[in-house]
Coordinates of C-alpha atoms (C1' of nucleotides) in Angstrom, one line a residue:
Chain Q
M1 CA 0.2 23.5 -21.8
S2 CA 1.8 23.7 -25.2
Q3 CA 2.6 20.1 -25.0
K4 CA 0.1 17.3 -24.4
A5 CA -0.8 17.1 -20.8
K6 CA 1.9 14.8 -19.3
T7 CA 0.9 12.9 -16.1
A8 CA 3.3 12.6 -13.2
I9 CA 2.5 9.0 -12.9
T10 CA 3.2 6.4 -15.7
P11 CA 0.9 4.3 -16.5
T12 CA -2.3 6.2 -16.0
R13 CA -5.1 4.6 -14.1
E14 CA -6.8 3.9 -17.4
E15 CA -3.8 2.1 -18.8
N16 CA -3.0 -0.1 -16.0
F17 CA -4.6 0.4 -12.8
P18 CA -2.5 -2.0 -10.5
E19 CA 0.7 -0.7 -11.9
W20 CA -0.4 2.9 -11.4
Y21 CA -1.1 2.1 -7.8
Q22 CA 2.3 0.9 -7.2
Q23 CA 3.9 3.8 -9.1
V24 CA 1.7 6.3 -6.8
I25 CA 3.1 4.7 -3.6
K26 CA 6.6 5.0 -4.9
A27 CA 6.3 8.7 -6.2
A28 CA 4.5 9.8 -3.0
D29 CA 7.1 8.1 -0.9
L30 CA 4.6 6.3 1.2
A31 CA 6.1 2.8 1.4
E32 CA 8.3 0.2 -0.3
N33 CA 8.8 -3.5 -0.2
S34 CA 11.0 -4.9 2.2
P35 CA 13.5 -8.1 2.0
V36 CA 10.8 -9.9 4.0
R37 CA 8.4 -11.7 1.8
G38 CA 5.2 -9.8 1.7
S39 CA 6.1 -7.4 4.3
M40 CA 6.4 -3.7 3.4
I41 CA 8.4 -0.9 4.8
I42 CA 6.1 1.9 5.5
K43 CA 8.0 5.0 5.1
P44 CA 7.7 8.4 7.2
Y45 CA 5.3 10.1 5.0
G46 CA 3.0 6.8 4.9
W47 CA 3.4 6.1 8.6
A48 CA 2.4 9.9 9.4
I49 CA -1.0 9.0 7.7
W50 CA -1.4 6.1 10.1
E51 CA -0.3 8.0 13.1
N52 CA -3.1 10.6 12.2
M53 CA -5.7 7.7 11.9
Q54 CA -4.6 6.3 15.2
G55 CA -4.7 9.7 16.9
I56 CA -8.2 10.6 15.8
F57 CA -9.9 7.2 16.1
D58 CA -8.2 6.4 19.4
G59 CA -9.8 9.4 20.8
W60 CA -13.2 8.3 19.6
L61 CA -12.8 4.8 21.2
K62 CA -11.7 6.2 24.6
D63 CA -14.8 8.5 24.3
Y64 CA -16.9 5.4 24.0
G65 CA -15.2 3.8 27.1
V66 CA -12.7 1.5 25.3
Q67 CA -9.5 1.0 27.2
N68 CA -6.2 0.4 25.5
A69 CA -4.0 -2.6 26.7
S70 CA -1.3 -4.7 25.0
F71 CA -1.4 -8.4 24.5
P72 CA 1.4 -10.9 23.5
L73 CA 2.5 -11.1 19.9
L74 CA 2.9 -15.0 20.3
I75 CA -0.2 -17.1 21.0
P76 CA -0.1 -20.7 22.2
V77 CA -1.2 -23.0 19.4
S78 CA -3.5 -24.6 22.0
F79 CA -5.5 -21.3 22.3
L80 CA -6.2 -21.0 18.7
S81 CA -7.3 -24.5 18.4
K82 CA -10.0 -24.1 21.0
E83 CA -12.5 -22.5 18.9
A84 CA -13.3 -24.8 15.9
E85 CA -14.4 -22.4 13.3
H86 CA -11.6 -19.9 14.3
V87 CA -9.0 -22.4 13.8
E88 CA -10.2 -23.5 10.4
G89 CA -10.2 -20.0 9.4
F90 CA -6.8 -19.0 10.3
A91 CA -4.7 -22.3 10.6
K92 CA -3.6 -22.3 7.0
E93 CA -2.0 -18.7 7.3
C94 CA -0.2 -18.7 10.4
A95 CA 3.6 -18.2 11.0
V96 CA 4.7 -20.6 13.7
V97 CA 7.5 -20.2 16.2
T98 CA 9.0 -23.5 17.1
H99 CA 12.5 -22.7 18.5
H100 CA 13.9 -20.3 21.0
R101 CA 17.6 -20.3 20.0
L102 CA 19.9 -20.3 16.9
E103 CA 23.2 -22.0 16.5
A104 CA 25.7 -22.2 14.0
D105 CA 24.8 -24.5 11.2
P106 CA 27.2 -27.5 11.1
D107 CA 27.2 -27.3 7.3
G108 CA 28.6 -23.8 7.5
N109 CA 25.4 -22.1 6.2
G110 CA 25.1 -19.5 8.8
L111 CA 22.8 -19.8 11.6
R112 CA 19.9 -22.5 12.0
P113 CA 17.3 -23.1 14.7
A114 CA 19.0 -25.2 17.5
P115 CA 17.4 -28.6 17.5
A116 CA 17.9 -28.7 21.0
A117 CA 15.8 -25.6 21.6
E118 CA 12.7 -26.6 20.0
L119 CA 9.4 -25.4 22.0
E120 CA 7.3 -28.1 23.6
E121 CA 4.3 -26.1 22.4
P122 CA 4.8 -24.0 19.4
Y123 CA 3.5 -20.5 19.4
V124 CA 1.7 -18.7 16.4
V125 CA 2.5 -15.0 15.7
R126 CA -0.8 -13.6 16.3
P127 CA -3.2 -13.4 13.1
T128 CA -5.7 -11.8 15.5
S129 CA -6.2 -11.9 19.3
E130 CA -9.6 -13.2 20.1
T131 CA -8.1 -16.3 21.8
I132 CA -5.5 -14.5 23.9
I133 CA -7.8 -11.7 24.9
G134 CA -10.8 -14.2 25.6
D135 CA -8.4 -16.0 28.1
A136 CA -7.5 -12.9 29.9
M137 CA -11.2 -11.8 29.9
A138 CA -12.2 -15.1 31.5
R139 CA -10.1 -14.1 34.5
W140 CA -11.0 -10.4 34.7
I141 CA -14.8 -10.7 34.5
Q142 CA -16.4 -12.1 37.6
S143 CA -19.5 -10.2 38.1
Y144 CA -22.1 -8.4 36.0
R145 CA -20.6 -5.4 37.5
D146 CA -17.5 -5.9 35.5
L147 CA -19.5 -5.6 32.4
P148 CA -19.1 -4.4 29.6
L149 CA -15.4 -4.7 29.4
K150 CA -14.2 -2.9 26.4
L151 CA -10.4 -3.5 25.4
N152 CA -8.5 -2.3 22.4
Q153 CA -4.8 -2.7 21.2
W154 CA -2.9 -1.0 18.4
C155 CA -0.4 -3.6 17.1
S156 CA 0.6 -5.5 14.0
V157 CA -0.6 -9.0 13.2
M158 CA 0.6 -11.5 10.6
R159 CA -1.2 -13.7 8.2
W160 CA 0.9 -15.6 5.9
E161 CA -0.7 -14.4 2.7
M162 CA -0.2 -16.3 -0.6
R163 CA -0.6 -13.2 -2.7
T164 CA 0.3 -10.0 -1.3
R165 CA -0.2 -6.2 -2.6
I166 CA 1.5 -3.4 -0.8
F167 CA -1.0 -1.8 1.9
L168 CA -3.8 -3.9 0.7
R169 CA -2.7 -7.4 1.7
T170 CA 0.5 -7.8 3.3
S171 CA 1.7 -10.5 5.6
E172 CA 2.3 -8.4 8.4
F173 CA -0.1 -5.4 8.8
F174 CA -1.0 -2.9 11.5
W175 CA -4.4 -2.4 12.8
H176 CA -6.4 -1.9 16.0
E177 CA -8.4 -4.6 17.5
G178 CA -11.2 -4.1 19.8
H179 CA -12.6 -6.8 22.0
N180 CA -15.5 -6.2 24.1
A181 CA -17.6 -8.4 26.5
F182 CA -21.4 -7.8 27.3
E183 CA -24.0 -9.3 29.5
D184 CA -26.2 -10.2 26.7
H185 CA -26.8 -10.4 22.9
E186 CA -28.4 -7.0 22.9
G187 CA -25.3 -5.4 24.4
A188 CA -23.0 -7.2 21.9
K189 CA -25.1 -6.3 18.8
A190 CA -25.6 -2.5 19.9
D191 CA -21.8 -2.5 20.3
C192 CA -21.1 -4.0 16.8
L193 CA -23.6 -1.4 15.2
H194 CA -22.2 1.5 17.3
V195 CA -18.6 0.9 16.4
L196 CA -19.6 0.4 12.9
D197 CA -21.1 3.8 13.0
L198 CA -17.8 5.1 14.3
Y199 CA -16.2 3.8 11.5
E200 CA -18.6 5.2 9.0
K201 CA -18.2 8.4 10.8
F202 CA -14.4 8.1 10.5
F203 CA -14.4 7.4 6.9
T204 CA -16.8 10.2 5.8
D205 CA -15.7 12.8 8.2
V206 CA -11.9 12.3 8.2
L207 CA -10.9 10.1 5.0
A208 CA -13.5 11.5 2.8
I209 CA -14.6 7.8 1.8
D210 CA -18.0 6.6 1.7
G211 CA -19.4 3.1 0.9
F212 CA -21.8 0.5 2.0
K213 CA -22.5 -0.3 5.5
G214 CA -24.1 -3.7 6.0
I215 CA -24.3 -7.4 7.1
K216 CA -22.0 -10.1 5.7
T217 CA -23.5 -13.0 4.1
E218 CA -23.0 -16.3 5.9
E219 CA -20.2 -17.5 3.9
E220 CA -18.2 -14.3 4.1
R221 CA -18.4 -14.2 7.9
F222 CA -15.5 -14.0 10.4
P223 CA -14.4 -17.4 11.4
G224 CA -16.0 -17.9 14.7
A225 CA -18.5 -15.0 14.3
N226 CA -22.4 -15.3 14.5
E227 CA -22.7 -12.1 12.5
T228 CA -20.3 -9.8 10.8
Y229 CA -21.1 -6.3 9.7
S230 CA -18.8 -4.5 7.3
F231 CA -18.1 -1.3 5.6
E232 CA -17.5 -1.8 1.9
V233 CA -16.1 0.8 -0.3
M234 CA -15.4 1.1 -4.1
M235 CA -12.1 1.6 -5.6
Q236 CA -11.7 3.5 -9.0
D237 CA -11.5 0.3 -10.8
G238 CA -14.8 -0.7 -9.6
K239 CA -13.5 -3.3 -7.3
A240 CA -14.8 -3.4 -3.6
L241 CA -12.7 -3.2 -0.5
Q242 CA -13.8 -4.3 2.8
A243 CA -12.8 -1.2 4.9
S244 CA -13.7 -2.4 8.3
T245 CA -15.6 -5.0 10.1
T246 CA -17.3 -5.7 13.4
H247 CA -18.1 -9.1 14.8
D248 CA -20.8 -10.4 16.9
L249 CA -19.1 -13.5 18.3
G250 CA -22.1 -14.5 20.4
T251 CA -20.9 -16.8 23.1
N252 CA -18.7 -18.8 20.9
F253 CA -15.5 -17.5 22.4
A254 CA -17.0 -17.2 26.0
K255 CA -17.7 -21.0 25.7
T256 CA -14.3 -22.0 24.8
F257 CA -12.5 -19.6 27.0
D258 CA -15.0 -19.8 29.8
I259 CA -15.7 -16.0 29.9
K260 CA -18.7 -16.1 32.4
Y261 CA -20.0 -13.8 35.0
Q262 CA -22.4 -13.9 38.0
T263 CA -25.8 -12.3 37.2
K264 CA -27.7 -10.1 39.6
D265 CA -29.7 -12.8 40.9
G266 CA -26.6 -14.8 41.7
G267 CA -26.8 -17.1 38.5
E268 CA -24.0 -17.8 36.0
A269 CA -24.1 -16.6 32.4
L270 CA -21.8 -16.6 29.5
C271 CA -20.6 -13.2 28.2
H272 CA -21.5 -12.1 24.7
T273 CA -18.3 -10.9 22.9
T274 CA -17.4 -8.7 19.9
S275 CA -14.4 -7.8 18.1
W276 CA -13.6 -5.3 15.4
A277 CA -10.9 -3.5 13.5
F278 CA -9.6 -1.4 10.6
T279 CA -6.0 -1.8 9.1
T280 CA -3.2 0.0 7.3
R281 CA -5.1 -1.2 4.2
M282 CA -7.0 2.0 4.8
I283 CA -4.0 3.9 3.3
G284 CA -4.3 1.8 0.2
A285 CA -8.0 2.6 0.0
L286 CA -7.1 6.3 0.1
I287 CA -4.8 6.0 -2.8
M288 CA -7.2 4.0 -4.9
M289 CA -10.3 6.1 -4.1
H290 CA -8.8 9.6 -4.2
G291 CA -5.5 9.5 -6.3
D292 CA -5.3 10.7 -9.9
D293 CA -2.9 10.3 -12.7
D294 CA -0.5 12.8 -11.1
G295 CA -0.4 10.8 -8.0
M296 CA -1.8 10.9 -4.5
I297 CA -4.6 13.3 -3.2
M298 CA -4.7 13.4 0.5
P299 CA -7.9 14.2 2.2
P300 CA -7.1 17.3 4.3
R301 CA -8.0 15.8 7.7
I302 CA -5.7 12.9 7.5
A303 CA -3.0 14.7 5.4
P304 CA 0.4 14.7 7.3
Q305 CA 0.9 18.0 5.7
Q306 CA -2.1 20.0 4.8
V307 CA -0.5 23.2 3.3
V308 CA 2.8 23.5 1.6
I309 CA 4.2 27.1 1.3
L310 CA 6.4 27.4 -1.8
P311 CA 8.6 30.3 -2.0
V312 CA 9.2 31.6 -5.5
L313 CA 12.7 33.1 -5.4
K314 CA 14.4 35.2 -8.0
G315 CA 17.5 36.4 -6.4
E316 CA 15.9 39.5 -5.3
N317 CA 14.5 39.9 -1.7
D318 CA 14.9 36.2 -1.2
E319 CA 15.3 36.7 2.5
A320 CA 12.4 38.9 2.8
I321 CA 10.3 36.5 0.8
M322 CA 11.4 33.3 3.0
A323 CA 10.5 35.4 6.1
Y324 CA 7.0 36.2 4.6
C325 CA 6.6 32.6 3.9
A326 CA 7.6 31.6 7.5
D327 CA 5.1 34.0 8.7
I328 CA 2.4 32.6 6.8
A329 CA 3.3 29.1 8.2
T330 CA 3.2 30.5 11.7
Q331 CA -0.3 32.0 11.2
L332 CA -1.7 28.9 9.7
K333 CA -0.2 26.6 12.4
K334 CA -2.0 29.0 15.1
K335 CA -5.2 28.1 13.3
G336 CA -4.5 24.4 13.8
I337 CA -3.4 23.8 10.3
R338 CA -0.6 21.5 9.4
A339 CA 1.5 23.8 7.3
K340 CA 5.2 23.8 6.3
V341 CA 7.4 25.9 4.0
D342 CA 9.3 24.0 1.4
A343 CA 12.7 25.7 1.9
R344 CA 14.7 22.9 0.2
D345 CA 17.4 23.8 -2.3
M346 CA 15.3 22.8 -5.4
R347 CA 13.8 24.5 -8.3
T348 CA 10.3 25.6 -7.7
P349 CA 8.7 23.6 -10.3
D350 CA 10.3 20.4 -8.9
K351 CA 8.9 21.2 -5.4
M352 CA 5.7 21.8 -6.9
W353 CA 5.4 18.3 -8.6
D354 CA 6.8 16.8 -5.5
A355 CA 3.9 18.3 -3.6
I356 CA 1.5 17.2 -6.4
K357 CA 2.6 13.7 -6.3
K358 CA 2.4 13.6 -2.4
G359 CA -1.2 14.9 -2.7
I360 CA -0.7 17.9 -0.2
P361 CA -4.1 19.2 -0.4
L362 CA -3.3 23.0 -0.7
R363 CA -0.4 24.6 -2.2
V364 CA 0.7 28.1 -1.5
E365 CA 3.0 30.0 -3.8
V366 CA 4.5 33.1 -2.7
G367 CA 6.9 35.3 -4.6
G368 CA 7.7 39.1 -4.6
R369 CA 4.4 39.9 -6.3
E370 CA 2.4 38.4 -3.4
M371 CA 4.7 39.8 -0.7
D372 CA 4.6 43.5 -2.0
E373 CA 0.8 43.3 -1.9
A374 CA 0.6 41.4 1.2
Q375 CA -1.2 38.4 -0.8
V376 CA -0.8 34.7 -1.5
T377 CA -1.6 32.6 -4.5
H378 CA -2.9 29.1 -3.9
V379 CA -3.9 26.1 -5.6
R380 CA -5.9 23.1 -4.7
R381 CA -4.4 19.8 -5.1
D382 CA -7.8 18.1 -6.2
L383 CA -8.9 20.8 -8.6
G384 CA -5.3 21.6 -10.1
R385 CA -4.1 24.8 -11.7
E386 CA -7.7 25.8 -12.6
S387 CA -8.2 26.6 -9.0
K388 CA -5.3 29.0 -8.7
T389 CA -6.5 32.0 -6.6
T390 CA -4.7 35.0 -5.4
E391 CA -6.0 36.8 -2.4
A392 CA -4.9 39.0 0.5
L393 CA -3.0 37.1 3.1
E394 CA -5.3 38.2 5.9
E395 CA -8.2 36.8 3.9
F396 CA -6.6 33.7 3.1
V397 CA -5.4 32.9 6.7
A398 CA -9.0 33.5 7.8
G399 CA -10.4 31.2 5.3
A400 CA -7.9 28.4 5.0
S401 CA -9.5 26.0 7.0
G402 CA -12.6 26.6 5.1
I403 CA -10.7 25.8 1.9
L404 CA -9.7 22.5 3.4
D405 CA -13.1 21.7 4.6
A406 CA -14.3 22.5 0.9
I407 CA -11.5 20.1 -0.5
H408 CA -12.7 17.5 1.9
D409 CA -16.5 18.0 0.9
D410 CA -15.7 17.8 -2.8
M411 CA -13.6 14.8 -2.4
L412 CA -16.4 13.0 -0.6
T413 CA -19.0 14.3 -3.2
R414 CA -16.9 12.8 -5.8
V415 CA -16.5 9.6 -4.1
R416 CA -20.1 9.3 -3.5
S417 CA -21.1 10.0 -7.2
F418 CA -18.6 7.6 -8.3
R419 CA -20.0 5.0 -5.8
D420 CA -23.5 5.6 -7.0
E421 CA -22.7 5.7 -10.7
N422 CA -21.0 2.4 -10.5
T423 CA -23.5 0.6 -8.5
H424 CA -26.0 -1.2 -10.8
E425 CA -29.4 -2.6 -9.8
G426 CA -30.2 -6.1 -10.8
Q427 CA -33.0 -8.5 -10.2
T428 CA -31.5 -11.9 -11.1
L429 CA -28.5 -13.9 -11.5
A430 CA -28.7 -13.4 -15.2
D431 CA -28.4 -9.6 -14.6
I432 CA -25.2 -10.2 -12.8
E433 CA -23.7 -12.4 -15.3
A434 CA -24.7 -10.0 -18.3
F435 CA -23.1 -7.2 -16.5
F436 CA -19.7 -8.7 -16.0
K437 CA -19.8 -10.7 -19.1
A438 CA -20.1 -7.4 -20.9
G439 CA -16.7 -6.4 -19.1
K440 CA -18.4 -3.7 -17.0
T441 CA -17.0 -2.6 -13.5
G442 CA -18.6 -1.9 -10.4
L443 CA -21.0 -3.7 -8.2
V444 CA -24.3 -5.2 -8.9
K445 CA -27.0 -5.1 -6.2
V446 CA -29.6 -7.8 -6.3
P447 CA -32.4 -9.2 -4.2
V448 CA -31.0 -11.5 -1.4
S449 CA -33.0 -14.2 -2.9
V450 CA -30.4 -14.5 -5.6
L451 CA -28.0 -15.9 -2.9
D452 CA -30.2 -19.0 -3.0
D453 CA -29.9 -19.5 -6.8
P454 CA -28.1 -22.7 -7.4
G455 CA -26.2 -21.2 -10.4
L456 CA -24.6 -18.4 -8.4
E457 CA -21.4 -20.3 -7.4
A458 CA -20.6 -20.8 -11.0
V459 CA -21.1 -17.3 -11.9
K460 CA -19.1 -16.2 -9.1
K461 CA -16.4 -18.4 -10.1
A462 CA -16.4 -17.5 -13.7
Y463 CA -15.9 -13.6 -13.1
G464 CA -14.1 -13.7 -9.7
L465 CA -17.1 -12.3 -7.8
S466 CA -18.1 -12.4 -4.2
A467 CA -21.0 -11.2 -2.2
R468 CA -19.7 -7.9 -0.5
N469 CA -22.6 -7.3 2.0
M470 CA -26.1 -6.8 2.6
P471 CA -26.5 -3.1 2.9
F472 CA -28.4 -1.5 5.8
A473 CA -29.9 1.1 3.4
D474 CA -31.7 -1.7 1.7
N475 CA -32.9 -3.4 5.0
G476 CA -30.9 -6.3 4.3
Q477 CA -33.1 -7.2 1.4
A478 CA -30.4 -6.7 -1.2
V479 CA -27.0 -7.9 -1.7
L480 CA -24.0 -6.4 -3.4
I481 CA -22.0 -8.7 -5.8
G482 CA -18.8 -7.8 -7.4
K483 CA -15.0 -8.2 -7.6
A484 CA -13.1 -7.3 -4.5
Y485 CA -9.7 -6.8 -3.1
Chain B
rC1 C1' -0.3 -22.8 -3.5
rG2 C1' -1.5 -23.6 -9.3
rG3 C1' -0.9 -21.0 -14.3
rG4 C1' 1.6 -16.7 -16.9
rC5 C1' 5.3 -12.8 -17.1
rU6 C1' 9.5 -10.2 -15.0
rG7 C1' 14.3 -9.3 -11.9
rU8 C1' 20.5 -5.3 -15.7
rA9 C1' 22.8 2.2 -11.9
rG10 C1' 17.9 5.5 -7.4
rC11 C1' 13.6 5.0 -11.3
rG12 C1' 12.0 3.3 -16.3
rC13 C1' 14.5 0.2 -20.0
rA14 C1' 17.8 -1.9 -24.1
rG15 C1' 21.4 -5.9 -24.5
rU16 C1' 20.0 -12.5 -23.7
rU17 C1' 17.7 -15.9 -29.6
rU18 C1' 23.4 -16.0 -32.5
rG19 C1' 28.4 -16.4 -24.9
rG20 C1' 33.6 -12.3 -25.9
rU21 C1' 33.3 -9.4 -19.7
rA22 C1' 27.5 -3.4 -19.9
rG23 C1' 24.5 0.6 -22.4
rC24 C1' 20.3 4.4 -23.0
rG25 C1' 16.7 8.1 -20.8
rC26 C1' 15.3 10.2 -16.4
rG27 C1' 17.2 11.1 -11.4
rC28 C1' 22.0 12.3 -8.6
rU29 C1' 26.9 15.5 -8.0
rU30 C1' 29.7 20.2 -9.5
rC31 C1' 29.7 24.8 -12.4
rG32 C1' 26.9 28.6 -15.1
rU33 C1' 22.5 30.4 -16.9
rU34 C1' 17.4 29.3 -14.7
rC35 C1' 13.2 29.1 -11.2
rG36 C1' 5.1 31.4 -11.0
rG37 C1' 2.8 23.8 -14.0
rG38 C1' 8.2 19.3 -14.9
rA39 C1' 14.6 24.2 -17.8
rC40 C1' 19.3 24.3 -20.6
rG41 C1' 24.6 23.8 -21.4
rA42 C1' 29.1 21.5 -19.9
rA43 C1' 31.8 18.1 -17.0
rG44 C1' 31.2 14.0 -13.4
rA45 C1' 29.8 10.0 -9.9
rG46 C1' 27.1 5.5 -9.9
rG47 C1' 26.1 -1.5 -11.6
rU48 C1' 30.4 -8.4 -8.7
rC49 C1' 23.6 -7.8 -14.5
rG50 C1' 18.2 -10.8 -7.8
rG51 C1' 21.3 -15.1 -5.4
rA52 C1' 23.8 -19.9 -5.5
rG53 C1' 26.0 -23.9 -8.3
rG54 C1' 27.3 -25.8 -13.1
rU55 C1' 29.0 -25.9 -18.5
rU56 C1' 33.0 -22.9 -21.1
rC57 C1' 39.3 -20.5 -22.5
rA58 C1' 35.3 -16.9 -21.7
rA59 C1' 28.4 -16.1 -19.0
rA60 C1' 23.9 -10.5 -18.1
rU61 C1' 23.6 -14.1 -22.3
rC62 C1' 23.5 -21.5 -21.9
rC63 C1' 21.9 -25.4 -17.8
rU64 C1' 20.2 -26.5 -12.7
rC65 C1' 18.5 -24.7 -8.1
rU66 C1' 16.8 -20.8 -5.4
rC67 C1' 14.7 -15.9 -3.8
rA68 C1' 11.7 -11.7 -4.9
rG69 C1' 8.0 -8.9 -7.5
rC70 C1' 3.7 -8.3 -11.0
rC71 C1' -1.0 -10.4 -13.5
rC72 C1' -4.9 -14.3 -13.3
rG73 C1' -7.0 -18.2 -10.1
rA74 C1' -7.9 -20.5 -5.2
rC75 C1' -7.7 -18.0 0.0
rC76 C1' -7.9 -13.7 2.6
rA77 C1' -8.3 -7.2 6.3

RNA sequence: CGGGCUGUAGCGCAGUUUGGUAGCGCGCUUCGUUCGGGACGAAGAGGUCGGAGGUUCAAAUCCUCUCAGCCCGACCA
């Protein structure tokens, strides 16, 4: 207060956004780089977010009739090569397993793959599982009665990225991948749109994120898909991030893997398949959308810990205060709130900053003053000290989930305003160029006819732009252009 | 994979030009006073200077190779 406002994170977003992002991850103890190039270690606090994401979304998928299964990590190279566009898309970023045994290096340099143990057919570490699941589907589907078949797996995949960024683009990343098969195009398309709606609901209702639901342009489509639908979100630096996609694969994979069924009238027909996913990059999105110069701000519904209770001890009545805190935690837990007393042997201000950097949505401070009056003092992470409120314990417990909901709603509102303020209407390629030439950040929305402008490629190249998607909100008549992660 | 920058204590850095065998701040440990928005004093612990070769009496420092990270580009969830 007396000093200038000091931020917990250096540099600030304004000063250096990419570095700020790294520092938040470090300060909030979410993840770190590992000895493996391009692969991160997701630490317990970061993994807890992913577990919450899985827990919620998995339930929704099951409600939709999706069954979980597990397919091999290793995929025969021949499988991948079957679908021409698919191979082309992934071939250059596959890790390849060529040997099944190590032996002592004759030059004394530790171990090496044994030349005698070379595989006849190499495997690739799955970059995605369309092919191996397609192969299984071909055997599992016989009749129209077997359709639709809806499968999903939670797993990690590997894409050998040239340039990695923690959470946003790592060689190994975690995701869920759904793979469904339908009788016809209508079924597949409806599936893509339905799952896209589930994603939207997940982002808005759980992650307090909103963006643009739409269709990818032809060149941005998934390799092997007839149509790709995406949900694009905007980070605080104005760059877009593809938060999730659903793909209408048509009969492309059905043809190559022979996924056929007998129709009601005894004929034979190819299945229409889909695939869709979201990944651990969503954690990166949470940071870049919600974080501030003091660190992370967790959306309450995904926060590993929703409420932290800080005992303010002064050497008098400490035990009573601790007991009072424990009771508050118990009462909150009974209401289904993830609350915990921070009983660590640390100074109170240090605990506070730890909670701030980790982004715990609601901080409760309890000392002798509160205990004597049966009250609590609480502060919202998203609003900071200005939101400090003291109220009766009973009242607080009754209204706590309401406070968390209010935090969620306010975060979502802020994200939406930011998105709207940084989405600019344009009419021509010249509008796009003028915008980025001026060094502005955000997305520019122009009529789809601009995609046919022969000068578009040069402008995209000059400013590092790409077509994000064609939003449903504009009936596919407009396209969003901007920088992206 | 191209271009640029960077690897020195848990974190952030100085020292490298002009080789002489390592330092600062924060953090950490102990004690005391403290604790409601980043406390203070005192005493401590902690580094084969990313790795491997080489030059030299001597290498964080010079040379070669290599690994990793960041930024820009191409590619991508």
